Amino acid sequence: MSYAELGAQVPGDSVEDDARLAQLALDVLEQNWLGHATRPSPRLYPHQWSWDSACIAIGYSTWNQERAQTELRSLFAAQWADGLLPHIVFSGEGSYFPGPEFWQTERSPNAPDGHRTSGIVQPPIHSSAVLRVYRNAADRECAAVFLEELYPKLVAWHDYLYRERTRNGGALAEIWHPWESGMDNSPLWDGALDRIVLAPADVPEYERVDVRLTDADERPTDAEYDRYAYLVQLFRDVDYAPEQIRATCPFAIRPVLFNALLVQAGRDLATIARELGRDPGPFEAQAERTAAALDAELWDEEHGIYVDYDVCGDGPVAARCPVGFAPLYAGVPAAARAERALEGLAASLVRAGDHGWAVPSLSTDDPGFDPQRYWRGPVWPIVHWVFSQAFARYGNAALSGALRRTMIDLCRSGGFCEHYNPRTGRGQGGEQFAWTAGLVLDILDGRGTPNDERRE
Ligand code: 2M8
């Protein structure tokens, strides 16, 4: 089926009881509220996660400005002195592996006093979230104070990424751990992880908590966890010194999604700078350099999709997942290439039971597809949110709306779950999931386009 035919087939939005769904989403956020931040899920993830929090703040922004601002303020309160924004800020309660005693980030001179955190990052969507919160704010005076306060922290975060996560003058950021991608067990990391051959003595002692709390079939394998723990141990052993990690880490990838979000975040940071009367030039330049590098270095002409780059393997990642179309979210490809990417994205859509078109995290005809196992097939709200904006940006309101309606429908019938089965639409993973609720609030708010495409 062609892209145009698919768009034409999508039925118009039929909102049944969106106000009720919004209230349920707010209830989920309330249930996960820790007093200063929102945990992703009551049992599985009892602390604050970086890109979850950004999405949660976007969700709060039209409904509760104060919460939205507090969410981001508390995340950035735990930022490291070198600008690193940690992927977890521990809340002091709840069982999770790896906890602060495993990370031991106090070994780093950059770790913040008074906050216990992990020592890695997650995808950089934060400037986009801050701009969204600022724009949606009803109390303009508070919003201006918030923006002024967050601006230097966002600048430090972007500086960290361009300083520590690029090499040889390149403009694409790299990750050093699968958790930094946000898509933990995606097949995108298989090749790089397979090269890490571990003797039993290399694996630190640890005990998984996740498989006690949720179905092990919906989680990464033990072999993957061994490598996750090994990499953390490696960072710990060099006291989280970025130059040493960059030189020695056996896992280094330039991911498409991470960099696509960075492009949009850079543009949004430029808008924030302009709003505050500062110079937007450096952020615009960074964003455009990363956009150009994505287009020049990661596009796979043969398959018509962007592919991650394996720095240690010195070549493109062999696996292909629909997130390879993420540069569409940031408007990176132009003309014929965009058309081809949109066709490819549309071709990857599947019917999630009776719930409408869905983007699976791995193509259903990929031999590694598994409808239950986490980032190897299930439908994820963040992916839907990204691609509903991608379709909107390129003028396909029908498919943009279809992806939004699917998310609404999945949540209405199965609750706010971590992810959904792409064949049946069944909710899977953690329950009462906060960023699912946050993103659905944004979807219900009807703002389907990236910040720079939106009217003031
Ligand atoms: C998942 O990742 C964590 C590690 O960060 C885990 O599996 O323990 C991912 O889905 C990630 O994207 C998400 O931010 C996190 C919390 O929802 O869970």
Coordinates of C-alpha atoms and ligand atoms in Angstrom, one line a residue:
M1 CA 0.0 0.0 0.0
S2 CA 1.4 3.4 -0.9
Y3 CA 1.8 6.3 1.5
A4 CA -1.0 8.3 -0.1
E5 CA -3.5 5.4 -0.1
L6 CA -2.7 4.7 3.6
G7 CA -3.4 8.3 4.5
A8 CA -6.6 8.3 2.6
Q9 CA -7.9 5.3 4.4
V10 CA -7.6 6.7 7.9
P11 CA -10.9 7.5 9.4
G12 CA -11.4 11.0 10.9
D13 CA -10.8 11.5 14.6
S14 CA -13.8 10.5 16.7
V15 CA -13.3 11.7 20.2
E16 CA -15.6 9.9 22.6
D17 CA -14.7 10.9 26.1
D18 CA -11.4 12.7 26.0
A19 CA -12.0 14.7 29.1
R20 CA -12.5 11.6 31.1
L21 CA -9.3 10.0 29.7
A22 CA -7.4 13.2 30.5
Q23 CA -8.7 13.0 34.1
L24 CA -7.5 9.3 34.3
A25 CA -4.1 10.4 32.9
L26 CA -3.8 13.1 35.6
D27 CA -4.8 10.5 38.2
V28 CA -1.9 8.3 37.1
L29 CA 0.5 11.2 37.3
E30 CA -0.9 12.0 40.8
Q31 CA -0.4 8.4 41.9
N32 CA 3.3 8.6 40.7
W33 CA 4.0 12.0 42.2
L34 CA 6.9 11.8 44.7
G35 CA 6.4 15.3 46.1
H36 CA 9.1 16.8 43.9
A37 CA 9.1 14.7 40.7
T38 CA 7.1 11.9 39.0
R39 CA 8.3 8.3 39.0
P40 CA 7.6 6.4 35.8
S41 CA 5.7 3.6 37.5
P42 CA 4.8 2.7 41.1
R43 CA 6.7 -0.6 41.4
L44 CA 9.0 -1.1 38.4
Y45 CA 10.6 2.4 38.3
P46 CA 10.3 4.2 41.7
H47 CA 12.7 7.0 40.9
Q48 CA 12.9 9.9 38.5
W49 CA 14.0 9.2 34.9
S50 CA 15.3 11.9 32.6
W51 CA 13.4 11.6 29.3
D52 CA 10.3 10.3 31.0
S53 CA 10.3 13.5 33.1
A54 CA 10.6 15.7 30.1
C55 CA 7.6 13.9 28.5
I56 CA 5.7 14.1 31.8
A57 CA 6.4 17.8 32.0
I58 CA 5.1 18.3 28.5
G59 CA 1.9 16.4 29.6
Y60 CA 1.5 18.5 32.7
S61 CA 2.1 21.8 30.9
T62 CA -1.4 22.6 29.8
W63 CA -3.0 21.2 33.0
N64 CA -0.7 22.1 35.8
Q65 CA 2.0 24.6 35.1
E66 CA 3.5 24.4 38.6
R67 CA 3.9 20.7 38.4
A68 CA 5.5 20.9 34.9
Q69 CA 8.0 23.4 36.1
T70 CA 8.8 21.5 39.3
E71 CA 9.3 18.3 37.4
L72 CA 12.0 19.9 35.2
R73 CA 13.5 21.9 38.0
S74 CA 14.0 18.8 40.2
L75 CA 15.6 16.9 37.3
F76 CA 18.1 19.7 36.6
A77 CA 18.8 20.1 40.3
A78 CA 20.7 16.9 40.0
Q79 CA 22.7 17.9 36.9
W80 CA 26.4 17.2 37.1
A81 CA 29.0 20.0 37.2
D82 CA 30.2 19.1 33.7
G83 CA 26.6 19.5 32.3
L84 CA 25.8 15.7 32.3
L85 CA 22.1 15.3 33.0
P86 CA 21.8 11.9 34.7
H87 CA 19.3 9.4 33.4
I88 CA 18.1 8.5 36.9
V89 CA 17.7 10.7 40.0
F90 CA 17.1 8.4 42.9
S91 CA 14.3 9.2 45.2
G92 CA 15.4 7.3 48.3
E93 CA 12.6 4.8 48.3
G94 CA 11.8 1.7 46.2
S95 CA 13.8 -1.2 45.0
Y96 CA 15.5 -0.9 41.6
F97 CA 18.6 -2.4 40.0
P98 CA 21.1 -0.8 39.6
G99 CA 20.5 1.4 42.6
P100 CA 22.9 4.2 43.9
E101 CA 25.1 1.7 45.7
F102 CA 25.9 0.0 42.4
W103 CA 26.5 3.3 40.4
Q104 CA 28.7 4.9 43.1
T105 CA 28.7 8.1 41.2
E106 CA 30.1 9.9 44.2
R107 CA 33.5 8.8 42.8
S108 CA 33.1 11.5 40.1
P109 CA 34.2 15.0 41.0
N110 CA 31.4 16.2 38.8
A111 CA 28.5 14.4 40.6
P112 CA 26.2 16.7 42.5
D113 CA 26.2 17.1 46.3
G114 CA 22.9 16.1 47.9
H115 CA 21.5 14.1 45.0
R116 CA 22.0 10.4 44.2
T117 CA 22.0 9.7 40.5
S118 CA 23.1 7.3 37.8
G119 CA 26.1 8.3 35.7
I120 CA 24.8 8.1 32.2
V121 CA 22.3 10.1 30.1
Q122 CA 19.1 9.6 28.1
P123 CA 17.9 11.2 24.8
P124 CA 18.0 15.0 24.9
I125 CA 14.4 16.1 24.6
H126 CA 14.6 18.5 27.5
S127 CA 15.0 21.9 25.7
S128 CA 11.9 20.9 23.7
A129 CA 10.0 20.2 26.9
V130 CA 11.1 23.4 28.6
L131 CA 10.0 25.5 25.6
R132 CA 6.6 23.6 25.5
V133 CA 6.1 24.2 29.2
Y134 CA 7.0 27.9 28.8
R135 CA 4.7 28.4 25.8
N136 CA 1.7 26.6 27.4
A137 CA 2.0 28.5 30.7
A138 CA -0.9 30.6 31.9
D139 CA 1.1 32.5 34.5
R140 CA 3.5 34.3 32.3
E141 CA 5.5 35.9 35.1
C142 CA 6.3 32.5 36.6
A143 CA 7.0 31.1 33.2
A144 CA 9.6 33.8 32.5
V145 CA 11.3 33.1 35.8
F146 CA 11.3 29.4 35.0
L147 CA 12.8 30.0 31.5
E148 CA 15.5 32.3 32.8
E149 CA 16.4 29.7 35.5
L150 CA 16.5 26.7 33.2
Y151 CA 18.3 28.4 30.3
P152 CA 21.9 28.1 31.6
K153 CA 21.3 24.5 32.6
L154 CA 20.1 23.6 29.2
V155 CA 23.1 25.3 27.7
A156 CA 25.4 23.3 29.9
W157 CA 23.6 20.1 28.9
H158 CA 23.9 20.7 25.2
D159 CA 27.6 21.8 25.7
Y160 CA 28.2 18.5 27.5
L161 CA 26.8 16.6 24.6
Y162 CA 28.7 18.4 21.9
R163 CA 31.9 18.5 24.0
E164 CA 32.0 14.9 25.4
R165 CA 29.8 12.9 23.1
T166 CA 31.2 13.9 19.7
R167 CA 34.6 13.0 18.4
N168 CA 37.0 14.2 15.6
G169 CA 35.0 17.4 15.2
G170 CA 31.9 15.5 14.2
A171 CA 28.4 16.8 15.0
L172 CA 26.6 13.5 15.9
A173 CA 26.4 12.6 19.6
E174 CA 27.2 9.1 20.7
I175 CA 26.0 6.9 23.5
W176 CA 28.1 4.6 25.7
H177 CA 25.4 2.3 27.1
P178 CA 22.2 0.8 25.6
W179 CA 20.2 2.5 28.4
E180 CA 21.3 5.9 27.0
S181 CA 19.3 5.3 23.9
G182 CA 16.1 4.9 25.9
M183 CA 15.5 1.7 23.9
D184 CA 17.4 -0.7 26.1
N185 CA 17.2 -4.1 24.3
S186 CA 16.6 -2.9 20.8
P187 CA 18.2 -5.1 18.2
L188 CA 20.1 -2.0 17.2
W189 CA 22.6 -2.8 20.0
D190 CA 23.0 -6.5 19.4
G191 CA 26.1 -6.4 17.1
A192 CA 27.9 -4.1 19.5
L193 CA 26.9 -6.1 22.6
D194 CA 27.9 -9.4 20.9
R195 CA 31.4 -8.1 20.6
I196 CA 31.7 -7.7 24.4
V197 CA 32.7 -11.3 25.3
L198 CA 32.6 -11.7 29.1
A199 CA 34.3 -14.3 31.3
P200 CA 32.3 -15.0 34.4
A201 CA 34.8 -13.0 36.5
D202 CA 34.2 -9.9 34.3
V203 CA 30.5 -9.7 35.4
P204 CA 30.0 -7.7 38.6
E205 CA 27.8 -9.3 41.2
Y206 CA 24.2 -8.1 40.9
E207 CA 20.6 -9.1 41.3
R208 CA 17.8 -8.1 38.9
V209 CA 14.7 -6.6 40.5
D210 CA 12.7 -6.1 37.2
V211 CA 12.0 -9.7 36.6
R212 CA 10.5 -10.1 40.1
L213 CA 8.1 -7.3 39.4
T214 CA 7.0 -8.0 35.9
D215 CA 6.8 -10.8 33.3
A216 CA 10.4 -11.8 32.4
D217 CA 9.3 -12.4 28.8
E218 CA 8.7 -8.7 28.5
R219 CA 12.2 -7.7 29.7
P220 CA 15.8 -7.9 28.4
T221 CA 17.6 -11.2 28.8
D222 CA 20.2 -12.0 31.5
A223 CA 23.0 -12.0 28.9
E224 CA 22.0 -8.4 28.1
Y225 CA 21.9 -7.4 31.8
D226 CA 25.4 -8.9 32.3
R227 CA 26.6 -6.5 29.6
Y228 CA 24.6 -3.6 31.1
A229 CA 26.2 -4.2 34.5
Y230 CA 29.6 -4.7 33.0
L231 CA 29.5 -1.3 31.3
V232 CA 28.4 0.5 34.4
Q233 CA 31.3 -1.2 36.3
L234 CA 33.7 0.1 33.6
F235 CA 32.4 3.7 34.0
R236 CA 32.6 3.4 37.8
D237 CA 36.2 2.1 37.6
V238 CA 37.3 5.3 35.8
D239 CA 35.3 7.5 38.1
Y240 CA 33.0 8.4 35.2
A241 CA 35.8 10.5 33.6
P242 CA 34.3 11.1 30.1
E243 CA 37.7 11.3 28.3
Q244 CA 38.6 7.8 29.6
I245 CA 35.2 6.3 28.8
R246 CA 35.4 7.8 25.3
A247 CA 38.9 6.2 24.8
T248 CA 38.1 2.8 26.2
C249 CA 34.4 2.0 26.1
P250 CA 33.7 -1.0 23.9
F251 CA 30.2 0.3 23.2
A252 CA 29.8 3.6 21.3
I253 CA 27.0 4.2 18.9
R254 CA 25.6 7.4 17.2
P255 CA 21.9 6.7 17.3
V256 CA 19.4 8.2 14.8
L257 CA 16.6 8.9 17.3
F258 CA 19.0 10.4 19.9
N259 CA 20.4 12.8 17.3
A260 CA 17.1 13.6 15.7
L261 CA 15.8 14.7 19.1
L262 CA 19.0 16.7 19.6
V263 CA 18.4 18.6 16.4
Q264 CA 14.9 19.7 17.5
A265 CA 16.1 20.4 21.0
G266 CA 18.9 22.6 19.6
R267 CA 16.4 24.6 17.6
D268 CA 14.2 24.9 20.6
L269 CA 17.1 26.1 22.7
A270 CA 17.8 28.7 20.1
T271 CA 14.2 29.8 20.4
I272 CA 14.5 30.0 24.1
A273 CA 17.7 32.1 23.8
R274 CA 15.9 34.5 21.4
E275 CA 13.0 34.7 23.8
L276 CA 15.4 35.7 26.6
G277 CA 17.3 38.2 24.4
R278 CA 20.4 36.1 24.2
D279 CA 22.3 35.0 21.1
P280 CA 20.5 32.0 19.4
G281 CA 23.3 31.6 16.8
P282 CA 25.4 28.9 18.5
F283 CA 22.4 26.6 19.1
E284 CA 21.1 27.1 15.6
A285 CA 24.5 26.3 14.2
Q286 CA 24.8 23.2 16.3
A287 CA 21.4 22.0 15.3
E288 CA 22.0 22.6 11.6
R289 CA 25.4 20.8 11.8
T290 CA 23.8 17.8 13.4
A291 CA 20.9 17.8 11.0
A292 CA 23.4 17.9 8.0
A293 CA 25.5 15.1 9.6
L294 CA 22.4 12.9 10.1
D295 CA 21.5 13.4 6.5
A296 CA 25.0 12.9 5.1
E297 CA 26.3 10.2 7.4
L298 CA 23.4 8.1 8.5
W299 CA 21.2 7.8 5.5
D300 CA 21.1 4.3 3.9
E301 CA 20.3 4.9 0.2
E302 CA 19.9 1.2 -0.5
H303 CA 17.2 0.7 2.2
G304 CA 15.7 4.2 2.3
I305 CA 16.1 4.6 6.0
Y306 CA 18.6 6.3 8.4
V307 CA 20.8 3.8 10.3
D308 CA 22.8 4.2 13.5
Y309 CA 26.6 4.2 13.3
D310 CA 28.7 1.8 15.4
V311 CA 31.8 3.8 16.3
C312 CA 33.8 0.8 17.8
G313 CA 32.7 -1.4 14.9
D314 CA 33.5 1.4 12.5
G315 CA 30.5 0.9 10.3
P316 CA 26.7 1.2 10.1
V317 CA 24.6 -0.8 12.4
A318 CA 23.1 -3.7 10.5
A319 CA 19.7 -3.8 12.3
R320 CA 16.9 -1.6 11.0
C321 CA 14.0 -0.4 13.1
P322 CA 11.2 2.1 12.3
V323 CA 12.9 4.7 14.7
G324 CA 15.3 5.0 11.7
F325 CA 12.7 7.4 10.3
A326 CA 13.0 9.7 13.3
P327 CA 14.8 12.5 11.4
L328 CA 11.4 13.3 9.9
Y329 CA 10.4 14.5 13.3
A330 CA 13.0 17.2 13.1
G331 CA 12.4 18.0 9.4
V332 CA 15.8 16.8 8.5
P333 CA 15.3 15.2 5.0
A334 CA 14.0 17.3 2.2
A335 CA 12.1 16.6 -1.0
A336 CA 12.6 13.1 -2.6
R337 CA 14.4 11.7 0.4
A338 CA 11.6 12.8 2.7
E339 CA 9.1 11.3 0.4
R340 CA 10.9 8.0 0.4
A341 CA 11.3 8.0 4.2
L342 CA 7.6 8.8 4.7
E343 CA 6.7 5.9 2.4
G344 CA 9.0 3.6 4.4
L345 CA 7.5 4.8 7.7
A346 CA 3.9 4.3 6.4
A347 CA 4.9 0.8 5.2
S348 CA 6.0 -0.1 8.7
L349 CA 2.6 0.6 10.3
V350 CA 0.6 -2.3 11.5
R351 CA -2.9 -2.8 12.8
A352 CA -2.8 -3.2 16.6
G353 CA -5.9 -5.4 16.9
D354 CA -9.0 -3.1 16.7
H355 CA -7.0 -0.1 17.9
G356 CA -5.9 1.4 14.6
W357 CA -2.5 2.0 13.0
A358 CA 0.6 1.5 15.2
V359 CA 4.3 1.9 14.8
P360 CA 6.0 -1.2 16.2
S361 CA 9.5 -0.8 17.7
L362 CA 10.7 -3.5 15.4
S363 CA 9.2 -4.4 12.0
T364 CA 6.7 -7.3 12.3
D365 CA 8.4 -9.1 9.4
D366 CA 11.9 -8.9 11.0
P367 CA 13.1 -12.3 12.1
G368 CA 13.8 -10.9 15.6
F369 CA 10.3 -9.4 16.0
D370 CA 8.8 -10.3 19.4
P371 CA 5.4 -8.6 20.2
Q372 CA 6.2 -8.8 24.0
R373 CA 9.9 -8.2 24.5
Y374 CA 10.2 -4.6 25.3
W375 CA 12.0 -2.7 22.5
R376 CA 11.9 -5.6 20.1
G377 CA 8.4 -5.2 18.8
P378 CA 6.0 -3.5 21.2
V379 CA 4.3 -0.2 20.5
W380 CA 5.8 2.6 22.6
P381 CA 3.9 5.9 23.3
I382 CA 7.1 8.0 22.8
V383 CA 7.6 6.5 19.4
H384 CA 4.0 7.3 18.4
W385 CA 4.4 10.9 19.7
V386 CA 7.5 11.4 17.7
F387 CA 6.0 10.0 14.5
S388 CA 2.6 11.7 14.8
Q389 CA 4.6 14.9 14.8
A390 CA 6.7 13.7 11.8
F391 CA 3.6 13.1 9.7
A392 CA 2.1 16.4 10.7
R393 CA 5.3 18.3 9.8
Y394 CA 5.2 16.9 6.3
G395 CA 1.5 17.6 5.9
N396 CA -0.1 14.2 6.4
A397 CA -2.7 15.2 9.0
A398 CA -4.5 12.0 8.5
L399 CA -1.7 9.7 9.5
S400 CA -0.6 12.0 12.2
G401 CA -4.1 11.9 13.6
A402 CA -4.3 8.2 13.2
L403 CA -1.2 7.6 15.3
R404 CA -2.6 9.9 18.0
R405 CA -6.0 8.2 18.0
T406 CA -4.4 4.8 18.3
M407 CA -2.6 5.9 21.5
I408 CA -5.8 7.3 22.9
D409 CA -7.6 4.1 22.0
L410 CA -4.9 1.8 23.5
C411 CA -5.0 3.7 26.8
R412 CA -8.7 3.9 26.9
S413 CA -9.1 0.1 26.5
G414 CA -6.0 -1.1 28.3
G415 CA -5.0 1.6 30.7
F416 CA -1.7 3.6 30.8
C417 CA 0.8 0.9 30.2
E418 CA 4.5 0.9 29.5
H419 CA 4.1 -0.5 26.0
Y420 CA 1.5 -2.4 23.9
N421 CA 1.3 -5.5 21.9
P422 CA 1.4 -4.5 18.2
R423 CA -0.7 -7.4 17.2
T424 CA -3.5 -7.3 19.8
G425 CA -3.1 -3.9 21.5
R426 CA -2.8 -5.6 24.9
G427 CA -1.1 -3.4 27.5
Q428 CA 2.3 -4.8 28.7
G429 CA 5.2 -4.0 31.0
G430 CA 4.8 -1.7 33.9
E431 CA 1.3 -0.4 34.9
Q432 CA 0.1 3.1 35.8
F433 CA 2.8 4.5 33.5
A434 CA 3.5 8.2 33.9
W435 CA 5.1 9.1 30.6
T436 CA 2.3 7.3 28.8
A437 CA -0.1 9.4 30.7
G438 CA 2.0 12.6 30.0
L439 CA 2.2 12.0 26.3
V440 CA -1.5 11.2 26.0
L441 CA -2.3 14.5 27.8
D442 CA -0.2 16.3 25.2
I443 CA -2.0 14.3 22.4
L444 CA -5.4 15.2 23.9
D445 CA -4.3 18.8 24.0
G446 CA -4.2 18.5 20.2
R447 CA -0.7 19.9 19.6
G448 CA 0.6 17.5 17.0
T449 CA 3.6 19.4 15.6
P450 CA 7.1 20.1 16.8
N451 CA 7.7 23.4 18.6
D452 CA 9.2 25.3 15.6
E453 CA 6.2 24.4 13.4
R454 CA 3.7 25.6 15.9
R455 CA 1.9 28.9 15.8
E456 CA 2.4 31.2 18.9
Ligands
2M8_1 C1 13.4 1.7 30.5 O1 14.8 1.7 30.9 C2 15.2 1.4 32.2 C3 16.7 1.7 32.3 O2 16.9 3.1 32.1 C4 15.0 -0.1 32.6 O3 14.6 -0.9 31.8 O4 15.3 -0.4 33.8 C5 13.4 2.3 29.1 O5 12.1 2.0 28.5 C6 13.6 3.8 29.2 O6 13.4 4.4 27.9 C7 12.8 4.5 30.2 O7 13.2 5.8 30.3 C8 12.8 3.8 31.6 C9 11.8 4.3 32.6 O8 10.5 4.3 32.0 O9 12.6 2.4 31.4

